Each structure stands twice: as structure tokens, then as C-alpha cells.
Coordinates of C-alpha atoms (C1' of nucleotides) in Angstrom, one line a residue:
Chain A
M1 CA 84.9 140.9 51.6
S2 CA 84.0 139.8 48.2
F3 CA 88.3 138.5 48.1
S4 CA 87.5 136.6 51.4
I5 CA 84.2 135.1 50.0
C6 CA 85.4 133.6 48.0
V7 CA 88.0 131.7 49.2
A8 CA 85.9 131.2 52.1
Q9 CA 83.2 130.2 50.3
C10 CA 86.0 127.8 48.0
T11 CA 87.3 126.2 51.7
D12 CA 83.6 125.2 51.8
S13 CA 82.9 123.0 49.1
L14 CA 85.9 121.6 49.6
A15 CA 85.3 120.8 53.2
S16 CA 81.8 119.5 51.8
S17 CA 83.8 117.6 49.6
M18 CA 85.9 115.7 51.3
D19 CA 83.8 113.6 54.0
D20 CA 86.4 111.7 56.3
Q21 CA 88.0 114.5 57.5
A22 CA 84.9 116.8 58.0
R23 CA 85.5 117.2 61.2
I24 CA 89.4 119.2 60.7
M25 CA 87.3 120.4 58.0
Q26 CA 84.6 122.4 59.5
S27 CA 86.9 123.3 62.3
I28 CA 88.9 125.4 59.4
G29 CA 85.8 125.7 57.2
G30 CA 85.2 128.7 59.3
V31 CA 88.5 131.0 59.0
S32 CA 88.8 133.9 57.2
L33 CA 91.3 133.8 54.6
S34 CA 91.9 137.3 54.7
G35 CA 91.3 138.1 57.9
H36 CA 88.4 139.3 58.5
S37 CA 84.9 137.5 60.0
V38 CA 83.0 135.8 56.4
Q39 CA 79.2 135.9 57.2
G40 CA 79.2 132.7 54.7
G41 CA 77.0 132.4 51.6
M42 CA 76.1 135.9 51.1
A43 CA 76.4 137.1 47.9
L44 CA 78.3 139.6 46.2
P45 CA 77.7 143.2 46.3
P46 CA 77.0 144.2 43.6
P47 CA 80.2 146.0 41.8
H48 CA 79.3 148.9 42.2
G49 CA 80.6 152.8 42.1
H50 CA 82.9 152.3 40.6
D51 CA 83.4 154.5 37.3
G52 CA 80.1 155.0 35.9
S53 CA 81.6 155.9 32.6
D54 CA 81.4 152.5 30.7
G55 CA 78.8 152.3 28.4
D56 CA 76.5 149.4 29.4
G57 CA 78.1 146.7 27.5
R58 CA 81.6 146.8 29.7
K59 CA 79.4 146.7 32.4
Q60 CA 77.7 143.9 31.8
D61 CA 81.2 141.8 30.5
I62 CA 82.1 142.5 34.0
G63 CA 79.2 141.2 35.9
D64 CA 79.7 138.0 33.7
I65 CA 82.6 138.0 34.7
L66 CA 81.6 138.1 38.1
H67 CA 79.2 135.8 37.7
Q68 CA 81.5 133.4 36.3
I69 CA 83.6 133.7 39.2
M70 CA 80.5 132.5 40.9
T71 CA 79.4 129.8 40.0
I72 CA 83.1 128.4 39.7
T73 CA 84.3 128.9 43.8
D74 CA 80.8 128.2 44.3
Q75 CA 81.3 124.8 42.7
S76 CA 83.1 121.8 43.6
L77 CA 86.8 122.3 41.7
D78 CA 87.4 118.9 40.7
E79 CA 85.0 118.6 38.3
A80 CA 86.0 118.6 34.3
Q81 CA 82.9 121.0 33.8
A82 CA 84.0 124.0 35.8
K83 CA 87.4 123.3 33.4
N84 CA 85.9 124.8 30.5
R85 CA 84.5 127.9 32.6
K86 CA 87.7 128.6 34.4
H87 CA 89.8 129.0 30.4
G88 CA 86.6 130.2 29.3
L89 CA 87.3 133.2 32.3
N90 CA 90.4 133.3 31.5
C91 CA 90.7 133.9 28.0
H92 CA 88.1 137.0 28.2
R93 CA 88.5 140.0 26.7
M94 CA 88.1 142.3 29.9
K95 CA 89.9 139.7 32.3
P96 CA 92.9 141.9 32.3
A97 CA 90.9 145.0 32.6
L98 CA 88.8 143.0 35.8
F99 CA 91.8 141.8 37.1
S100 CA 93.7 145.8 37.5
V101 CA 90.4 146.4 38.6
L102 CA 90.7 144.1 41.6
C103 CA 94.0 144.8 42.0
E104 CA 93.0 148.5 42.9
I105 CA 90.1 147.7 44.7
K106 CA 92.9 145.5 47.2
E107 CA 94.7 148.0 47.4
K108 CA 92.3 150.5 48.7
T109 CA 90.5 148.1 51.1
G110 CA 93.3 147.7 52.6
L111 CA 93.6 144.1 52.1
S112 CA 96.9 143.6 51.1
I113 CA 98.6 141.3 54.2
R114 CA 99.1 143.5 57.7
G115 CA 102.0 141.5 58.9
S116 CA 100.3 140.7 62.3
Q117 CA 100.9 138.0 64.7
E118 CA 103.7 137.1 62.8
E119 CA 105.9 135.1 65.8
D120 CA 102.9 133.4 67.4
P121 CA 105.1 132.7 70.7
P122 CA 105.1 128.6 72.1
D123 CA 102.6 128.0 73.9
P124 CA 103.5 127.0 77.2
Q125 CA 100.3 124.3 77.5
L126 CA 101.9 122.6 74.5
M127 CA 105.6 122.7 75.7
R128 CA 104.4 121.3 78.8
L129 CA 102.9 118.6 77.1
D130 CA 105.3 117.3 74.7
N131 CA 107.6 117.4 77.6
M132 CA 105.0 114.9 79.6
L133 CA 104.9 112.9 76.2
L134 CA 109.0 113.3 75.3
A135 CA 109.7 112.1 79.2
E136 CA 107.3 109.7 78.8
G137 CA 108.6 107.5 76.2
V138 CA 105.6 108.0 73.9
A139 CA 106.9 110.8 71.9
G140 CA 109.7 110.7 70.0
P141 CA 111.7 108.2 68.7
E142 CA 109.7 104.0 68.1
K143 CA 111.4 101.8 70.2
G144 CA 114.5 101.4 72.0
G145 CA 115.3 104.9 72.8
G146 CA 111.0 105.0 74.0
S147 CA 111.0 102.3 75.8
A148 CA 114.3 103.3 77.6
A149 CA 113.2 106.5 77.8
S150 CA 109.6 104.8 79.8
A151 CA 111.9 102.8 81.8
A152 CA 113.8 106.2 82.3
A153 CA 111.0 107.7 83.4
A154 CA 109.1 105.3 85.9
A155 CA 112.6 104.3 88.4
A156 CA 112.5 108.4 88.3
A157 CA 108.9 108.4 89.2
G158 CA 108.4 105.4 91.8
G159 CA 111.3 105.2 92.3
A160 CA 111.9 101.8 94.1
A161 CA 110.8 100.7 89.9
D162 CA 111.1 97.1 89.3
S163 CA 111.3 96.0 86.1
S164 CA 109.3 91.7 86.2
I165 CA 106.4 91.0 85.6
E166 CA 103.7 93.8 86.0
H167 CA 106.0 96.4 84.5
S168 CA 106.1 94.8 81.3
D169 CA 102.5 95.0 81.2
Y170 CA 102.7 98.4 82.1
R171 CA 104.9 99.1 79.5
A172 CA 102.4 97.3 76.8
K173 CA 99.9 99.4 77.8
L174 CA 102.4 102.5 76.9
T175 CA 103.3 100.8 73.7
Q176 CA 99.7 100.9 72.9
I177 CA 99.0 104.4 73.8
R178 CA 101.5 105.6 71.5
Q179 CA 101.4 103.9 68.6
I180 CA 97.4 105.2 68.6
Y181 CA 99.1 108.5 69.3
H182 CA 101.2 108.2 66.0
T183 CA 98.7 106.6 64.1
E184 CA 96.5 109.7 64.8
L185 CA 98.8 112.3 65.1
E186 CA 100.6 110.5 61.3
K187 CA 96.3 110.7 60.2
Y188 CA 96.7 114.6 61.9
E189 CA 99.8 116.0 60.1
Q190 CA 98.2 114.6 56.9
A191 CA 95.0 115.6 56.2
C192 CA 96.7 118.9 57.1
N193 CA 98.9 118.4 54.3
E194 CA 96.4 117.6 51.6
F195 CA 94.5 120.2 52.6
T196 CA 97.0 122.8 52.7
T197 CA 98.2 121.9 49.4
H198 CA 94.0 121.9 48.3
V199 CA 93.8 125.5 49.4
M200 CA 97.6 126.1 48.2
N201 CA 96.3 124.9 44.8
L202 CA 93.0 126.6 45.2
L203 CA 94.5 130.0 45.3
R204 CA 97.2 130.0 42.4
E205 CA 94.4 129.1 40.6
Q206 CA 92.4 131.6 41.4
S207 CA 94.9 133.8 41.6
R208 CA 95.2 133.5 37.9
T209 CA 91.4 136.1 38.0
R210 CA 92.1 137.4 40.4
P211 CA 94.8 139.3 42.9
I212 CA 96.5 137.0 45.8
S213 CA 100.2 137.4 46.6
P214 CA 102.3 134.6 48.2
K215 CA 102.2 136.4 50.9
E216 CA 98.4 135.9 51.6
I217 CA 99.3 131.8 50.9
E218 CA 101.9 132.0 52.9
R219 CA 99.6 133.9 55.9
M220 CA 96.8 131.1 54.7
V221 CA 98.8 128.1 55.5
G222 CA 99.9 129.3 59.0
I223 CA 96.1 129.8 59.4
I224 CA 95.4 125.9 58.4
H225 CA 98.8 125.1 60.2
R226 CA 97.2 126.8 63.9
K227 CA 94.2 125.3 63.7
F228 CA 95.9 121.9 62.9
S229 CA 97.6 122.6 64.9
S230 CA 95.1 122.9 67.6
I231 CA 93.9 120.1 66.7
Q232 CA 97.0 118.8 67.7
M233 CA 96.9 119.9 71.0
Q234 CA 93.4 118.3 72.0
L235 CA 95.1 114.9 70.7
K236 CA 98.4 115.0 73.0
Q237 CA 96.0 116.0 76.2
S238 CA 93.9 112.9 75.9
T239 CA 97.4 110.9 75.2
C240 CA 98.8 112.5 78.2
E241 CA 95.2 112.1 80.2
A242 CA 96.3 109.0 79.3
V243 CA 99.5 108.1 80.3
M244 CA 98.4 109.5 83.9
I245 CA 96.0 107.3 84.4
L246 CA 98.4 104.3 83.3
R247 CA 101.2 105.4 85.3
S248 CA 98.4 105.6 88.7
R249 CA 97.5 102.5 87.9
F250 CA 100.3 100.7 87.6
L251 CA 103.1 102.8 89.2
D252 CA 101.4 103.9 92.5
A253 CA 103.3 102.3 94.6
R254 CA 100.8 100.8 96.7
R255 CA 98.8 99.4 94.1
K256 CA 101.9 97.1 92.8
R257 CA 102.6 95.9 96.3
R258 CA 104.4 92.7 96.2
N259 CA 105.2 90.7 99.3
F260 CA 108.5 90.2 99.7
S261 CA 111.0 87.1 98.8
K262 CA 110.9 84.1 101.5
Q263 CA 114.8 84.8 102.0
A264 CA 114.0 88.9 102.5
T265 CA 111.4 87.6 104.6
E266 CA 114.2 85.4 106.2
I267 CA 116.8 88.0 106.8
L268 CA 115.0 90.8 107.8
N269 CA 112.9 87.8 110.7
E270 CA 116.2 87.0 111.9
Y271 CA 117.5 90.9 112.1
F272 CA 114.7 91.4 114.1
Y273 CA 114.7 88.7 116.8
S274 CA 118.1 88.6 117.0
H275 CA 117.9 92.2 117.8
L276 CA 114.6 92.1 120.2
S277 CA 116.0 94.1 122.8
N278 CA 116.5 97.0 120.5
P279 CA 114.8 95.8 117.2
Y280 CA 116.1 99.6 116.0
P281 CA 118.2 99.5 112.6
S282 CA 121.1 101.6 112.4
E283 CA 120.8 103.3 109.2
E284 CA 124.0 101.5 108.2
A285 CA 122.4 98.5 109.2
K286 CA 119.5 99.2 107.6
E287 CA 121.5 100.1 104.3
E288 CA 123.2 96.0 105.1
L289 CA 119.8 94.6 105.2
A290 CA 118.8 96.3 102.3
K291 CA 121.6 94.2 100.7
K292 CA 121.5 91.7 101.4
C293 CA 117.6 90.9 100.9
S294 CA 117.9 92.1 97.3
I295 CA 121.6 90.0 96.5
T296 CA 119.5 86.8 98.2
V297 CA 116.4 87.9 95.7
S298 CA 118.3 88.3 92.9
Q299 CA 119.2 84.8 92.4
G300 CA 115.1 83.8 92.4
V301 CA 112.8 85.9 90.9
G302 CA 111.7 88.6 93.1
S303 CA 113.0 93.0 93.1
T304 CA 115.4 95.0 94.8
I305 CA 114.7 95.9 98.0
T306 CA 115.2 99.2 99.6
V307 CA 116.4 101.6 101.9
S308 CA 113.1 102.5 103.1
Q309 CA 111.6 99.0 102.7
V310 CA 113.7 98.1 105.2
S311 CA 111.9 100.7 107.3
N312 CA 108.7 99.9 106.3
W313 CA 109.2 96.3 107.6
F314 CA 110.9 97.4 111.0
G315 CA 108.1 100.1 111.6
N316 CA 105.5 97.1 110.1
K317 CA 107.3 94.8 112.3
R318 CA 108.0 96.5 115.4
I319 CA 103.6 97.6 115.7
R320 CA 103.1 94.6 114.6
Y321 CA 104.5 91.9 116.9
K322 CA 104.3 94.1 120.3
K323 CA 99.9 94.3 119.2
N324 CA 99.9 90.7 119.1
I325 CA 103.4 89.1 121.5
G326 CA 101.0 85.9 120.9
K327 CA 100.6 85.4 117.5
F328 CA 104.4 85.7 117.0
Q329 CA 106.0 84.2 119.1
E330 CA 106.3 80.4 117.6
E331 CA 108.6 83.0 114.8
A332 CA 110.2 84.7 117.8
N333 CA 111.6 80.8 118.8
L334 CA 112.3 79.3 115.4
Y335 CA 114.5 82.4 114.6
A336 CA 116.1 82.0 118.0
A337 CA 116.1 78.6 117.5
K338 CA 117.8 79.5 114.1
T339 CA 120.1 82.6 115.6
A340 CA 121.4 80.3 118.7
V341 CA 122.4 77.2 115.7
N342 CA 124.1 80.1 113.2
A343 CA 125.2 81.3 116.8
A344 CA 126.9 77.9 117.8
H345 CA 128.3 76.6 114.1
A346 CA 130.1 80.2 114.8
V347 CA 131.3 79.2 118.4
A348 CA 132.4 75.2 118.4
A349 CA 134.0 76.0 114.5
A350 CA 136.1 79.0 116.8
V351 CA 136.1 76.8 119.4
Q352 CA 136.3 73.3 119.5
N353 CA 135.3 72.0 122.6
S354 CA 132.8 74.5 122.9
Q355 CA 129.8 72.8 125.0
A356 CA 127.4 76.4 122.7
N357 CA 125.2 77.6 125.5
S358 CA 123.8 80.4 123.4
P359 CA 124.1 83.7 123.2
T360 CA 121.0 84.7 122.0
T361 CA 121.1 88.9 122.8
P362 CA 120.5 89.5 125.7
N363 CA 116.9 91.2 126.7
S364 CA 116.9 94.1 129.0
G365 CA 113.9 97.2 128.5
G366 CA 113.0 96.1 124.8
Y367 CA 110.5 94.3 123.4
P368 CA 109.7 91.0 125.6
A369 CA 111.5 87.8 124.4
P370 CA 110.0 85.0 124.3
C371 CA 111.4 82.3 126.5
Y372 CA 110.5 78.9 124.9
Q373 CA 111.3 75.7 127.3
S374 CA 112.7 72.4 126.1
D375 CA 110.0 70.7 125.2
G376 CA 110.0 73.5 122.4
R377 CA 106.7 75.3 124.8
I378 CA 106.5 79.3 125.7
Q379 CA 106.6 80.8 129.4
Chain B
dC1 C1' 85.1 85.4 97.1
dA2 C1' 86.4 85.9 102.3
dC3 C1' 90.2 86.7 105.7
dG4 C1' 94.0 86.6 107.1
dA5 C1' 99.1 88.9 106.0
dT6 C1' 101.8 92.5 104.7
dG7 C1' 104.0 96.7 102.5
dA8 C1' 102.7 101.6 101.6
dT9 C1' 101.0 105.7 103.1
dT10 C1' 99.6 109.1 106.9
dA11 C1' 98.7 111.8 110.8
dA12 C1' 100.0 113.0 115.0
dC13 C1' 104.1 113.1 118.4
dC14 C1' 108.3 113.2 119.6
Chain C
dG1 C1' 114.2 112.9 110.3
dG2 C1' 112.5 108.9 112.2
dT3 C1' 108.6 106.3 115.4
dT4 C1' 103.8 104.9 115.9
dA5 C1' 99.6 103.9 115.2
dA6 C1' 95.6 103.8 112.3
dT7 C1' 94.6 102.9 107.8
dC8 C1' 94.6 101.4 102.6
dA9 C1' 95.1 98.6 99.2
dT10 C1' 96.8 94.4 97.6
dC11 C1' 98.6 89.6 98.3
dG12 C1' 98.0 84.9 99.1
dT13 C1' 95.0 81.3 101.1
dG14 C1' 91.4 78.1 102.1

DNA sequence: CACGATGATTAACC
DNA sequence: GGTTAATCATCGTG
């Protein structure tokens, strides 16, 4: 109907005047304000068929006013030149009459707001995105909370999350994403507000020459907001994607593999070679080892070692030892000697004149233990 | 950069 | 569920 055409054209002209937000505006410009689709640029149908009782002069007047309305709305609105015309229009002697006619037409055509789609149920997709962004620390509080949240997320996802160098790198990248996200979001919000106030002013202005209920304006605002939030959703989506990529790059355990510290390896090797007959530590033993390695490591630079890492280590060690015993003989001798010395010390401390016949693990049925001779050569 | 070492993952197995 | 064996992906080094 003509009302929607008027406003739609206004919004179009408004859109073209705000070139920096052209993309956003464009997607909104196509929205019919009354909920009807609008064929843009369509000429206003002549106001005929209402009453034939008027004289030619009166018809002429109404025609003039309508023409003025059209020309005003066709132009950009912030022009001072339009002011004069608008003023002239408002003071036109036929204005009240036309206004009431417009009201009547509006009523008849049922354009007054249908209370449709008042409540829009929260989009599950949007909620998912929101939750994820919140969990990743992208959305939500700026500094402290954000990093804490991201750390928590990392800990939750990575299991063995270490707080070392590459983690801070990850955080830096995450902060970068967050900044971009927030500036973009702010931009959209600002554009949305600007556009909304613009349209509201426009409608308010127009409500002097044609009937526009506050509810209609409200509805219009709702439509604009929905449009903008769909744009925001795109932003959120791409932000989520970026975070996911970042996460897979940095938090994938395989990618962030760090070698264990020398001390940790030493502890594990000590256990392995001193239990060569049965190098299968129990759950408790693994925990013990993990704790020991972590404690040793915590004094230097490194990460804590978990039970599952200990399991991995023993799994790898067993298979690699078995595969190539010769390669490990040197190492085996080293640790055998070490445990022997340790044991000797222990024994010496306990029994002073003990001759320390090294009580190395007796080996029965396990992996072949290296037997080394006095010259250090393997037999 | 090539290459071996090494931690992590996976499928198959018991 | 834990192990083995194979494999992947990265690290450290020459």
C-alpha cells in the first residue's frame, strides 16, 4: 500500500546517504515496513475511487499534497530545502482533511498492526554461538575474566593444559580475536542505533502528515533490530570458526608436544630399568611417578606430567626397547649402574660394612636385561 | 633442511 | 580397560 511505499522509499534514500554502512543498510532497505512486500520505485497510484463529490479544485489540492509528500520522501531528508516544503505541507489548509482520509484508508485496508510474531523465540543456533564465545572468553568481560575463562576452557579441553610459552601465544591470538569481535560488534550496534533513531525520527516526522501509530514504529524498530542481529550472528559465526581453528592449532596435543625434561625422563627411565623384568607400573606407581616428575619439573621450566602421559611413556618405552634392545643397552647399563649405586648407598647407610653386592632386580620372564661386564662392555 | 628421537593417537587385540 | 604395534606430528640436532 502507499504508506509502506512512502517509508520504504525513505529508508532507501536514507540508505544511499549513509554510504559507509551501505552493506548493512542495503539488507534492511528491502524490508517492507508494514510487513508487505514492496516493489521499490513503484509509482503511487492515484488516490481515486474515494468520493466523487469533491469539486475539481479540491481534487487538485489533494493531488498537490500527495505530490508534495512524494517529492519530499524521494529526496534525502536532511536537506534544508525540504524543510520549507514540509512546513508548507504541514500548514496546508487541506492537511487535516487529507490526514483523516489517510486514517480512514488505513483502517479499511487493515494495515494497522497485526500482533504477529511478537515473541521471537531465542534462536538455538545463536544461543549456541553465544555460549561458545562466552566459554572461550571471547564474549564477556574484557580482561581478567576473559583470560581466566579462556584458561579454564583450555584446561577443560586440553586435559593436560600447561601454562607455558605457547599457551600465552594462544592467549595473545585469542585476545586479538576478541578485540576484533568487540570492535565489530560495537560498530554494528552503533550502526543499528544510528539507523534506528534515523528511522524513528523519520517516522515521527511523517506521522504529522500521515497516521503512524507508536506501535508501528515499535514494530519497525523490531524489524531493524532483527536484521542487525542476523548480521551479528554472522559475525559470531565467523568468530567461532576463527576460535576453533586457533584452538586446533594450539591446543591439539599432538601439535604442542613438548619433550619431557631431563629429570622427568631420568625418573621414568630409572623406574623402567629397575623394573625391567616387569615394566608395567601399577596405577598407583604411575601416579607416584607422575607426581615425582611434576615436582622435579616444577623447579625448572616445563609442564606437569599426568598419569596418562606416564602410561604413554611406558607404552612407547616398552615397545621401543623390545624392538631394538641393542640400541638401549648403553642407557640400560647407565641406569642399572645408577640404581646399583643408589642401592649401594642405601645399604651402606643401613649396614656399614656391607660389601654392596648390587641387588639389581632379578629378572625372570621379563625383557632381557643387559648384563654388563667390568669393562663396561655388554655381553 | 634431513633425520632421528619422542610424545601422542589409533586400531586391533586380549 | 590396558597393551601392543603402527603411525603421526613435532622437537632437537648436525
